[in-house]
Short mmCIF file of C-alpha atoms in Angstrom, two decimals:
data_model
loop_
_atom_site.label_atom_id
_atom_site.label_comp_id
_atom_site.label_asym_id
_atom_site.label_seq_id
_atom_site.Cartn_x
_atom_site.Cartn_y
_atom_site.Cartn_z
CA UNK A 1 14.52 -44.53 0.93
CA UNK A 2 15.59 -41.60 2.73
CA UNK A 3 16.00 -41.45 6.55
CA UNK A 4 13.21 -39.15 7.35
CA UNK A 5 10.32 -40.44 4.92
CA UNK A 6 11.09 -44.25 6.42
CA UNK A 7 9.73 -42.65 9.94
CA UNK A 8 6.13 -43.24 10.09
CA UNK A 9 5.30 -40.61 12.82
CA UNK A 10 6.67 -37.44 11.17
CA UNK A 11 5.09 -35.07 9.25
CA UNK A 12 4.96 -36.16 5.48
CA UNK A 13 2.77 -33.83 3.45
CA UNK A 14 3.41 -30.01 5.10
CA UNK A 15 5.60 -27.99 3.39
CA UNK A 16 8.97 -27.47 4.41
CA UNK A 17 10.49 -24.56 5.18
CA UNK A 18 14.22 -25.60 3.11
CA UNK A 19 16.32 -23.00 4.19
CA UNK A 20 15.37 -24.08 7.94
CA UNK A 21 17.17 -27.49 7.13
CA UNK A 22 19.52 -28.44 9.91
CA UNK A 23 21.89 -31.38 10.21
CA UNK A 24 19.33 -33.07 12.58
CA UNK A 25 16.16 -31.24 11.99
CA UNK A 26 13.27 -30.24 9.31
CA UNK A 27 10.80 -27.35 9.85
CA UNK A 28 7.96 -27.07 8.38
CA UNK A 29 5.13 -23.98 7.77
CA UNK A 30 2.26 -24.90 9.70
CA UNK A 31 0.12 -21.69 7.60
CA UNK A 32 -0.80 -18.79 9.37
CA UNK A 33 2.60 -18.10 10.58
CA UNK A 34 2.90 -21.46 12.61
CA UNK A 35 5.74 -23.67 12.46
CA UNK A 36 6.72 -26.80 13.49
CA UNK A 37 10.54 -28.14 14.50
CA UNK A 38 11.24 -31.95 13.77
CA UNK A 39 14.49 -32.71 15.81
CA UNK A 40 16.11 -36.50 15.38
CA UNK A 41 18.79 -37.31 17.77
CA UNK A 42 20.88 -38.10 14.98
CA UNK A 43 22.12 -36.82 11.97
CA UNK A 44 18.98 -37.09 8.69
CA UNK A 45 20.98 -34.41 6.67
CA UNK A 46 24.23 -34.08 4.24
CA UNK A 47 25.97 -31.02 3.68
CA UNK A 48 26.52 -30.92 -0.32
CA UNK A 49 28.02 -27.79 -0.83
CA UNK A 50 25.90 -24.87 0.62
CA UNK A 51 23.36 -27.17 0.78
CA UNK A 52 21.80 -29.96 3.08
CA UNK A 53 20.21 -33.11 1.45
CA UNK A 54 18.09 -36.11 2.42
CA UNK A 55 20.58 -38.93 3.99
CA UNK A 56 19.67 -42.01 1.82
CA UNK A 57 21.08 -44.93 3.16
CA UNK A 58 19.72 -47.67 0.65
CA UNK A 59 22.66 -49.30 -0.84
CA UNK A 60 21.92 -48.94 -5.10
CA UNK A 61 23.19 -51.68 -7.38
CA UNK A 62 25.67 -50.31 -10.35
CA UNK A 63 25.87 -51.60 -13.45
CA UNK A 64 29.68 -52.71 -12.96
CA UNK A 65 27.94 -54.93 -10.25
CA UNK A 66 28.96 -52.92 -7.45
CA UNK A 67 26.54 -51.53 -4.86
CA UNK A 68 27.12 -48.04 -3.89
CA UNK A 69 25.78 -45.57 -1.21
CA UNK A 70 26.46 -42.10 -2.24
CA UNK A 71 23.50 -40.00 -0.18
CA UNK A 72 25.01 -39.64 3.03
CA UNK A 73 27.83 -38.09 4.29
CA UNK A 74 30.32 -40.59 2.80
CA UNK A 75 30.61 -42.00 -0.90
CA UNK A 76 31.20 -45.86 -0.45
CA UNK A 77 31.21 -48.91 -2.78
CA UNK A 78 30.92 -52.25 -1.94
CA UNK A 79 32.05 -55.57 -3.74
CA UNK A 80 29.60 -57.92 -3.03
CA UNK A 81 31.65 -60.69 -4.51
CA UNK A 82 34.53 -59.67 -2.05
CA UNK A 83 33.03 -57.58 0.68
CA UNK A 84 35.89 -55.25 -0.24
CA UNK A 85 34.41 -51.93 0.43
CA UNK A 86 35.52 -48.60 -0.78
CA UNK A 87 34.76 -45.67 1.41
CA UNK A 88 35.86 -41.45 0.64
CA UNK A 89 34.83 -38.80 3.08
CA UNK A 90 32.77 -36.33 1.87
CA UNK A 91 34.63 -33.95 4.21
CA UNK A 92 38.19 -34.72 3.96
CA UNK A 93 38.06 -36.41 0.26
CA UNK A 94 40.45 -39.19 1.84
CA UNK A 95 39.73 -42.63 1.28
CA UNK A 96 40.10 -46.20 2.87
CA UNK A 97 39.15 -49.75 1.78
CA UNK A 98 38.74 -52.79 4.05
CA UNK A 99 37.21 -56.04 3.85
CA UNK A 100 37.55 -59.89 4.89
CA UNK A 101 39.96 -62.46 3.32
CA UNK A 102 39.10 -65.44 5.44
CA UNK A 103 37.42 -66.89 8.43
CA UNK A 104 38.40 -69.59 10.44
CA UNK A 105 41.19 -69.63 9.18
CA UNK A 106 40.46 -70.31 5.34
CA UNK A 107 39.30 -68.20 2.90
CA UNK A 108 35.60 -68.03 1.80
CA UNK A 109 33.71 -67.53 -1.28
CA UNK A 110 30.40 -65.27 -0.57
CA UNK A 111 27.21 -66.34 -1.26
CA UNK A 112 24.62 -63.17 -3.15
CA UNK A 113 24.38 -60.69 -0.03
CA UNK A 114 20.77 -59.69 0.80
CA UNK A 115 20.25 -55.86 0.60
CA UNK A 116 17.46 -54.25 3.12
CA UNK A 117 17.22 -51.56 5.45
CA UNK A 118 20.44 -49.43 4.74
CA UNK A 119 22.54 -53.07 5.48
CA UNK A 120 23.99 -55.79 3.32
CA UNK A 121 24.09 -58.79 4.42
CA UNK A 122 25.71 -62.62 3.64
CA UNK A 123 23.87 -65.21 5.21
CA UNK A 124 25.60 -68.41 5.76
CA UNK A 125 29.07 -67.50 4.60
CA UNK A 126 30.34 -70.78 6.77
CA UNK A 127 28.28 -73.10 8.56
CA UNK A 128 27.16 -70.38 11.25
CA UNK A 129 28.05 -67.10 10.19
CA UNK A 130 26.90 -64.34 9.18
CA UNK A 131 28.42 -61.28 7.71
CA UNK A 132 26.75 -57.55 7.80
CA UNK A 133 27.45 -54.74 6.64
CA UNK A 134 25.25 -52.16 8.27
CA UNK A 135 25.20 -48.25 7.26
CA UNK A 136 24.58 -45.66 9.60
CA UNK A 137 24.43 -41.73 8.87
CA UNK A 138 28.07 -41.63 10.62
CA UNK A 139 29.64 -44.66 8.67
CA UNK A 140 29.98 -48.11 8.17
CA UNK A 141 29.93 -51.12 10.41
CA UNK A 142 30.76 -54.72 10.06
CA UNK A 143 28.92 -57.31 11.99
CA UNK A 144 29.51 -61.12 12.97
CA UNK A 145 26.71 -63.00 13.66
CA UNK A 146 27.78 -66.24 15.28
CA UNK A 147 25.01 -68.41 15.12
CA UNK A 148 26.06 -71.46 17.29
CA UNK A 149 28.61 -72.36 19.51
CA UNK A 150 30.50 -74.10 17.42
CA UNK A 151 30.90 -71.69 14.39
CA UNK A 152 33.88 -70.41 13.62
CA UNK A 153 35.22 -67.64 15.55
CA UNK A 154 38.07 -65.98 13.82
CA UNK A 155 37.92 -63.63 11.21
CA UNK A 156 40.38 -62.03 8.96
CA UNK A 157 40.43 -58.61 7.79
CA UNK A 158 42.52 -56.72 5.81
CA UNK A 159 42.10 -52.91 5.79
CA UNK A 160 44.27 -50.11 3.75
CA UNK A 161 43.81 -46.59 4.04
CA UNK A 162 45.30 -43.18 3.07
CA UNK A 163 48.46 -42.08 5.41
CA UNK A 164 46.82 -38.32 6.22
CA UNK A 165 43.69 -40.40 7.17
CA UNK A 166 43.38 -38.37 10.19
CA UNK A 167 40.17 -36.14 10.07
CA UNK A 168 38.19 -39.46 10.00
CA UNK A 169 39.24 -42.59 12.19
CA UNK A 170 39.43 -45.97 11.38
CA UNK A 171 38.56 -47.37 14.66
CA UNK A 172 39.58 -51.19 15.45
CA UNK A 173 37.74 -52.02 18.30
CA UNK A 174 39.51 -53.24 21.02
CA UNK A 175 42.84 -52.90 19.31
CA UNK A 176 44.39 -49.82 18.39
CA UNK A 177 47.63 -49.96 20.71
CA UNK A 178 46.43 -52.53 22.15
CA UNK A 179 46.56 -54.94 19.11
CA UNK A 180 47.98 -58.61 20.15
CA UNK A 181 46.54 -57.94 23.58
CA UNK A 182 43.17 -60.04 24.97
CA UNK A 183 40.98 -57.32 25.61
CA UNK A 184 37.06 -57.43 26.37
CA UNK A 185 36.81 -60.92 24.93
CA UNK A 186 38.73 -60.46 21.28
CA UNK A 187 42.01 -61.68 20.51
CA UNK A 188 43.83 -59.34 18.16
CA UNK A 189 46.77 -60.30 15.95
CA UNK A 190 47.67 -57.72 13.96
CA UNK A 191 50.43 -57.71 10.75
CA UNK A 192 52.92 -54.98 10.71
CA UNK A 193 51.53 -51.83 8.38
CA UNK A 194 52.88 -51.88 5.05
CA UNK A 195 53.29 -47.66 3.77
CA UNK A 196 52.73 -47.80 0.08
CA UNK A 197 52.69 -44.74 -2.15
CA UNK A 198 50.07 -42.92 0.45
CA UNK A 199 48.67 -45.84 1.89
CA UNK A 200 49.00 -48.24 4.82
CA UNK A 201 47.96 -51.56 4.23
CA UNK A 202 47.79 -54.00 7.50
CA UNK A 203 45.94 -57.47 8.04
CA UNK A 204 44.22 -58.22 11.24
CA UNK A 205 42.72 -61.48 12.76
CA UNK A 206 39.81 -61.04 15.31
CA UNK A 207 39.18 -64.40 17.47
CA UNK A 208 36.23 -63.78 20.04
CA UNK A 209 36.60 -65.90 22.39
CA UNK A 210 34.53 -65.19 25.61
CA UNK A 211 32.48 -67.35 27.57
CA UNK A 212 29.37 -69.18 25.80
CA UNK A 213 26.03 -68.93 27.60
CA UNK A 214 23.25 -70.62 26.73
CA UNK A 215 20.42 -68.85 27.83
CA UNK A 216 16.45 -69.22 27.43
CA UNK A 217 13.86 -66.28 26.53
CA UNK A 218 11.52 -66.68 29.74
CA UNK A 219 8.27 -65.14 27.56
CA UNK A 220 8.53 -66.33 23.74
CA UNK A 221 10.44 -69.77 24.92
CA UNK A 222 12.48 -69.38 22.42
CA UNK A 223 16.12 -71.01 22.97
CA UNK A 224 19.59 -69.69 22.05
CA UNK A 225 23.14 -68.84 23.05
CA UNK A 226 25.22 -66.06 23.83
CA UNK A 227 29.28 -65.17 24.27
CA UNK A 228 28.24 -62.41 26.72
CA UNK A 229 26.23 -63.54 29.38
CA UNK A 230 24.92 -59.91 30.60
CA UNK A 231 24.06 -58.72 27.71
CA UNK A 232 22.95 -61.48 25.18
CA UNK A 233 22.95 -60.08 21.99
CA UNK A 234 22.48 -62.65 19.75
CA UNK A 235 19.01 -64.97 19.97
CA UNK A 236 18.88 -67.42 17.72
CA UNK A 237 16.65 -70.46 17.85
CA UNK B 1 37.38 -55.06 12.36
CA UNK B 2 37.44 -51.74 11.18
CA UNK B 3 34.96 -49.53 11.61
CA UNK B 4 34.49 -46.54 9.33
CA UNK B 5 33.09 -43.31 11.23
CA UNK B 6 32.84 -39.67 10.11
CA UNK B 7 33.06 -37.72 12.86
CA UNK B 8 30.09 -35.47 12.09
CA UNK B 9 28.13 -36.06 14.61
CA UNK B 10 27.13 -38.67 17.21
CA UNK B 11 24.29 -41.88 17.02
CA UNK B 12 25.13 -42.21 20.27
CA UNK B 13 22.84 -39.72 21.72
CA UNK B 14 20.13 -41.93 22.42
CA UNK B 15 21.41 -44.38 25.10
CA UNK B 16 20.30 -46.71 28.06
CA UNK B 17 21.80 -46.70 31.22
CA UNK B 18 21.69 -49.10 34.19
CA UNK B 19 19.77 -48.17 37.41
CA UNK B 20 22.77 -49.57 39.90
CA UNK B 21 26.09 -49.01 37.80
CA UNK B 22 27.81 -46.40 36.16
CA UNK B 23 27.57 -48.35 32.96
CA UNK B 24 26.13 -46.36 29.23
CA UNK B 25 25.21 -48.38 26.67
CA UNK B 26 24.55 -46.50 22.92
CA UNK B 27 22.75 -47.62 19.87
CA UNK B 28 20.97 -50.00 22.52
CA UNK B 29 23.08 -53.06 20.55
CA UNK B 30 23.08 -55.33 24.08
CA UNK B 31 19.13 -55.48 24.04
CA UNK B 32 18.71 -56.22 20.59
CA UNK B 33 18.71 -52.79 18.94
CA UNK B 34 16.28 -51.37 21.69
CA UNK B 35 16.17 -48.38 24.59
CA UNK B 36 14.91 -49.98 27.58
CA UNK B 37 12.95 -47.92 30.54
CA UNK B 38 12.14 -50.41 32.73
CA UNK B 39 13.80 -54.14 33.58
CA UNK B 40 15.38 -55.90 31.41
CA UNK B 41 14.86 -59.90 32.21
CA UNK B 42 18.70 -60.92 31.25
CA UNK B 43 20.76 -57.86 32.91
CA UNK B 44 19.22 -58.03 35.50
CA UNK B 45 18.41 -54.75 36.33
CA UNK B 46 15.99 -51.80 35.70
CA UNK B 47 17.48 -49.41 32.99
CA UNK B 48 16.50 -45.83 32.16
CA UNK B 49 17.17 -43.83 28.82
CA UNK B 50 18.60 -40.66 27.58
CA UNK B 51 18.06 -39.01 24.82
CA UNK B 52 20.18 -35.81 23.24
CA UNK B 53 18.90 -33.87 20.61
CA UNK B 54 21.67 -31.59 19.24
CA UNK B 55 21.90 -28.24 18.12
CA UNK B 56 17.88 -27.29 18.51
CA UNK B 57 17.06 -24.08 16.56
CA UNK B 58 15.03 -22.31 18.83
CA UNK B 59 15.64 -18.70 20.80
CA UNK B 60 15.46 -18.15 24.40
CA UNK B 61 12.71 -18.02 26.25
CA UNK B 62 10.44 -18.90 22.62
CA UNK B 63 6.78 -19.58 23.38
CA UNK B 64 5.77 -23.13 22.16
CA UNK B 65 2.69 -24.50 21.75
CA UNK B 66 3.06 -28.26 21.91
CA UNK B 67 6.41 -30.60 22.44
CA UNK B 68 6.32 -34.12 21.90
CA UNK B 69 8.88 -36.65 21.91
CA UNK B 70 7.85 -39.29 19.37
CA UNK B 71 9.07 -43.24 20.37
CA UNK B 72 8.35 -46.23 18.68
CA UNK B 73 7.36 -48.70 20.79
CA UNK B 74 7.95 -51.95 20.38
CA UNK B 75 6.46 -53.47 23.07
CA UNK B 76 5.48 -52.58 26.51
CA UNK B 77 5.20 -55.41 28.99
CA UNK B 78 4.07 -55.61 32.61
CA UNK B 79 3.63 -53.00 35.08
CA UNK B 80 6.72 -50.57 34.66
CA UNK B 81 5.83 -46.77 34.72
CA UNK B 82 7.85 -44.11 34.53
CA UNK B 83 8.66 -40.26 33.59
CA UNK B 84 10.10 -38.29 31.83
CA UNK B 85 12.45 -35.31 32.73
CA UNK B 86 14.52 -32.51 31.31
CA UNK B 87 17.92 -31.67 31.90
CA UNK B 88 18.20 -28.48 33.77
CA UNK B 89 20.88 -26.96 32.18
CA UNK B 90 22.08 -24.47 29.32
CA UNK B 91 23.54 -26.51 26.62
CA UNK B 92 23.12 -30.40 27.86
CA UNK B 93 26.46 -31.81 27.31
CA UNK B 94 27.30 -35.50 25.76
CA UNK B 95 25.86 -38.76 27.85
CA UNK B 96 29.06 -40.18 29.30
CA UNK B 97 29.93 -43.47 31.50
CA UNK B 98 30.25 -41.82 35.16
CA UNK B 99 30.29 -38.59 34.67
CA UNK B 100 27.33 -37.70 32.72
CA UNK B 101 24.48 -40.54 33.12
CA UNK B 102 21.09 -39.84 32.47
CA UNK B 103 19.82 -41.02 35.63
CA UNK B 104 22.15 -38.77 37.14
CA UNK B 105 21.20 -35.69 35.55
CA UNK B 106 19.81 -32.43 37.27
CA UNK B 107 16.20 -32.61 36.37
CA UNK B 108 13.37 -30.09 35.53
CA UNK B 109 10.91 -29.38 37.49
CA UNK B 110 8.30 -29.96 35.11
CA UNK B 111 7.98 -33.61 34.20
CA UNK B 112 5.67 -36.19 32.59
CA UNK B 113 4.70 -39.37 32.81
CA UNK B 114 6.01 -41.99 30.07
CA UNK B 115 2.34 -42.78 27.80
CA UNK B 116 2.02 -47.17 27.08
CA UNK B 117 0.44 -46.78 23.67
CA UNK B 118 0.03 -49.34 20.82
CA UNK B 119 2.83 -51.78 20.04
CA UNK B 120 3.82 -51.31 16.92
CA UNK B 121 3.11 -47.76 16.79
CA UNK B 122 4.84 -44.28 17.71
CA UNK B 123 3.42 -42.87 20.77
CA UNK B 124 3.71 -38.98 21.25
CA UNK B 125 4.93 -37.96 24.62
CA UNK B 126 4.19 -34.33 25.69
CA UNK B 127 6.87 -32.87 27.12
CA UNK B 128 5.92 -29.51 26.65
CA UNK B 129 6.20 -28.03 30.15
CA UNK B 130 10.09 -29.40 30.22
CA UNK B 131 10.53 -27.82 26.98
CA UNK B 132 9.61 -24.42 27.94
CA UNK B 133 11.21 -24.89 31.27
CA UNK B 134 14.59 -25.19 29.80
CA UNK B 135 13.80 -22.91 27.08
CA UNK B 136 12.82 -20.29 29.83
CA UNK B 137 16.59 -20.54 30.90
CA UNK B 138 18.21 -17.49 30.77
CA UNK B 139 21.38 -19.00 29.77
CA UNK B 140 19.55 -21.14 27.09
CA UNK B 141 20.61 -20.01 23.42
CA UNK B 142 19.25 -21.26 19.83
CA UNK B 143 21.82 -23.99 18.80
CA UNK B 144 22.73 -25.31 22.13
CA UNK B 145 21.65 -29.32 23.18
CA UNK B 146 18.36 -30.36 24.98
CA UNK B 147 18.66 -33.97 26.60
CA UNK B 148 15.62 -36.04 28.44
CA UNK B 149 15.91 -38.89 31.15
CA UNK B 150 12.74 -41.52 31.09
CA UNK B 151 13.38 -42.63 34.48
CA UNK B 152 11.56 -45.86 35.36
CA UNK B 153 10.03 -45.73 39.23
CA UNK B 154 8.15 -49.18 38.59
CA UNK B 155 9.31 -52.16 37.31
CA UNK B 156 8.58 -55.09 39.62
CA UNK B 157 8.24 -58.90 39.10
CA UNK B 158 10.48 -61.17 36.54
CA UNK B 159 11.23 -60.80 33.35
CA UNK B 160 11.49 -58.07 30.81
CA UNK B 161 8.77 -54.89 32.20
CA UNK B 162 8.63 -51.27 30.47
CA UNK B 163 9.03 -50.16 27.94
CA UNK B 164 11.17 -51.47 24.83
CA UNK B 165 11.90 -48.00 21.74
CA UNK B 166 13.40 -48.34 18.90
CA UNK B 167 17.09 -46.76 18.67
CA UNK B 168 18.02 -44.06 16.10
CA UNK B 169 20.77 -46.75 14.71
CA UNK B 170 18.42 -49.71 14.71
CA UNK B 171 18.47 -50.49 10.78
CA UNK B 172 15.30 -49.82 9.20
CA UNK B 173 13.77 -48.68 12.25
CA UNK B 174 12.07 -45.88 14.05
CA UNK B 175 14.07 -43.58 16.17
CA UNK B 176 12.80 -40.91 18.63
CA UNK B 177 12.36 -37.11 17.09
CA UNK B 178 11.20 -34.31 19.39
CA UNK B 179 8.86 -32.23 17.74
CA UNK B 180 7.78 -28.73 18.90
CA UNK B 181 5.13 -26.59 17.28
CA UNK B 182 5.41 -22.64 17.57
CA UNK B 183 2.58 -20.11 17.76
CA UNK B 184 2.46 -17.35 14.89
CA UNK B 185 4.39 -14.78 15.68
CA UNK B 186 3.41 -11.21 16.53
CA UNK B 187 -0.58 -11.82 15.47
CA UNK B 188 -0.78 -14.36 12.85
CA UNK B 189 2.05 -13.15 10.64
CA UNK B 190 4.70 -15.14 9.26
CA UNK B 191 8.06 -16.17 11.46
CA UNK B 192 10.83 -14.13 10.00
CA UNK B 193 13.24 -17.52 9.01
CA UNK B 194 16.12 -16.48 11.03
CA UNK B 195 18.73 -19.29 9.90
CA UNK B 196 21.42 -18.49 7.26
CA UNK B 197 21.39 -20.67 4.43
CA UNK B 198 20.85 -20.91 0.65
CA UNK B 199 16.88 -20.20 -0.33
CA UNK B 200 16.68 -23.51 -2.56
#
């Protein structure tokens, strides 16, 4: 479904004023010569040409098996066999492809990934984890949903993209020059980039290893754990 | 991992900040996908929220009839209250750790107060009198940035109080939109459309 017809307080059945379309906005004619502005704080619009069309974030299943996203301002395709996932910019036409290749350690084989809400997700993957996949107008992120304290914590990616990849950015968070180094709770190792006929290829092993928590939801009782004690993210019971 | 971002434009203009640190959270991920006004039970601390809407299509000194920020509230728990403000500038540059927190902003001198509705629901905010305010600038011109601070002044007692929104990146969710109606123009008749762009 597209971004702005899954929001339930907007304006649904005015007319819109097209040529009014903005990156973040829709207008619509009010009659009489009234108008109204709809401003999101994020992008709900991609620029096809001369023209600006509904971000659609629902990932669609291909017949190959694949499941693309194509409505936004990125082309990607996902293999949900693999989680190998194939991403182009619509602006620069340059391409990159990244996915994992183990965790803990050892290699995994994917269960069916649930699709929902603009995300794709593998439940269980190892005793523990979780795997997302979760599509926002700007991109794509990967998730890791730990569920106890004594799920694996390591995870192995392996990531290629185009050489003149510069326009976009593949960001590695916490590494960058910084790979190899503890930083903010994530222990980096990454493999030497291989240059191949365009590309750079690399590996990299994430280990998060911060403090454990457990911690205790004071109104719904409920009971879980987290790896950052200020700001508990996860709540699982 | 890696993260693939197209640098289009920014989710992370809708953001929390802490009430005693310089510290700016985006996409709300460390309270579970939500903006927090108010207290938040496991930080600690009372939080506030900015939001940024870019690039607003509207002239100088335009006469409005009705702005409203639209929020999805989750929940609202306990006694927090709190209001909302404009920032008092031209062209409201990018939230940033330090140097440009929403609690620290130059405010309006119009404000509002933040309106508990329905959990559940999306609650309309009027913030129509910050709106014009900033649209009254002289300096203001059509395509420049609006932001708003909801600045909590109450949020007393223990565990989470205020008010819990959904974030624009929250999947599947409901993220704010600021929505301003304008008169008819010159006695009823139709608003010349001033943008450029294809007629589809």
């Amino acid at each position: 479904m597209k971004l702005y017809d899954r929001h339930p307080g907007v304006p649904h059945d005015l007319p819109e004023i097209r040529p009014l379309r903005a990156m973040h906005s829709k207008t619509f004619d009010l009659g009489r010569g009234k108008r109204k502005l709809v401003q999101f704080v994020g992008p709900i619009h991609w620029r096809d040409g001369e023209r600006w069309e509904d971000i659609d974030l629902e990932p669609r299943h291909q017949d190959d098996g694949m499941l693309r996203v194509d409505q936004a301002p990125y082309k990607l395709i996902v293999d949900p066999t693999t989680t190998i996932l194939r991403h182009e910019s619509r602006l620069t036409g340059l391409r990159a492809r990244a996915g994992i290749i183990a965790i803990g350690g050892k290699a995994v084989t994917l269960p069916a990934p649930v699709v929902e809400d603009g995300r794709i997700r593998w439940l269980q993957v190892v005793d523990g984890v979780d795997l997302e996949l979760r599509l926002t107008p700007t991109g794509a992120q990967w998730l890791r949903h730990i569920h106890h304290a004594d799920a694996p914590h390591s995870f192995t990616w392996t990531v290629q993209r185009q050489e003149a990849f510069d326009g976009d950015r593949i960001v590695e968070q916490g590494a960058g020059e910084d790979a190899g180094r503890e930083k903010a709770g994530v222990t980096l190792r990454r493999s030497e980039a291989r240059a191949i006929n365009g590309w750079v290829k690399w590996e990299t092993e994430e280990t998060f290893d911060r403090r454990v928590s457990r911690i205790l939801d004071r109104k719904t009782r409920r009971r879980g754990w987290s790896d950052e004690v200020q700001y508990p993210v996860v709540l699982h019971g | 991992m890696a993260d693939i971002i197209e640098p289009i434009g920014s989710t992370a203009d809708d953001v929390i900040t802490f009430s005693e640190s310089n510290g700016l959270s985006t996409a709300g991920a460390y309270v579970g996908g939500f903006l927090v006004c108010g207290r938040y039970n496991y930080a600690n601390t009372r939080m506030n929220v900015g939001l940024r809407f870019p690039a607003l299509a509207i002239d100088q000194g335009q006469q409005i009839d009705l702005a409203e920020i639209k929020v999805y509230q989750h929940d609202y728990t306990g006694n927090g209250v709190a209001t909302w403000f404009g920032h008092d500038v031209d062209d409201a540059p990018a939230w940033a750790s330090t140097t440009n927190l929403p609690r620290n902003i130059t405010r309006t001198s119009a404000s509002a107060s933040v309106v508990a509705g329905t959990n559940g629901t999306v609650v309309a905010q009027d913030v129509t009198a910050i709106v014009q305010e900033i649209l009254d600038r002289g300096g203001w011109t059509s395509g420049n940035d609006m932001a708003f601070l909801a600045s909590v002044s109450t949020a007393t007692g223990t565990g989470n109080r205020g008010f819990f929104w959904h974030d624009f990146s929250t999947p599947g969710g409901t993220p704010a939109v600021l929505e301003v109606t304008f008169p008819a123009a010159g006695g009823g008749g139709a608003m010349p459309l001033v943008d450029g762009g294809l007629v589809n």
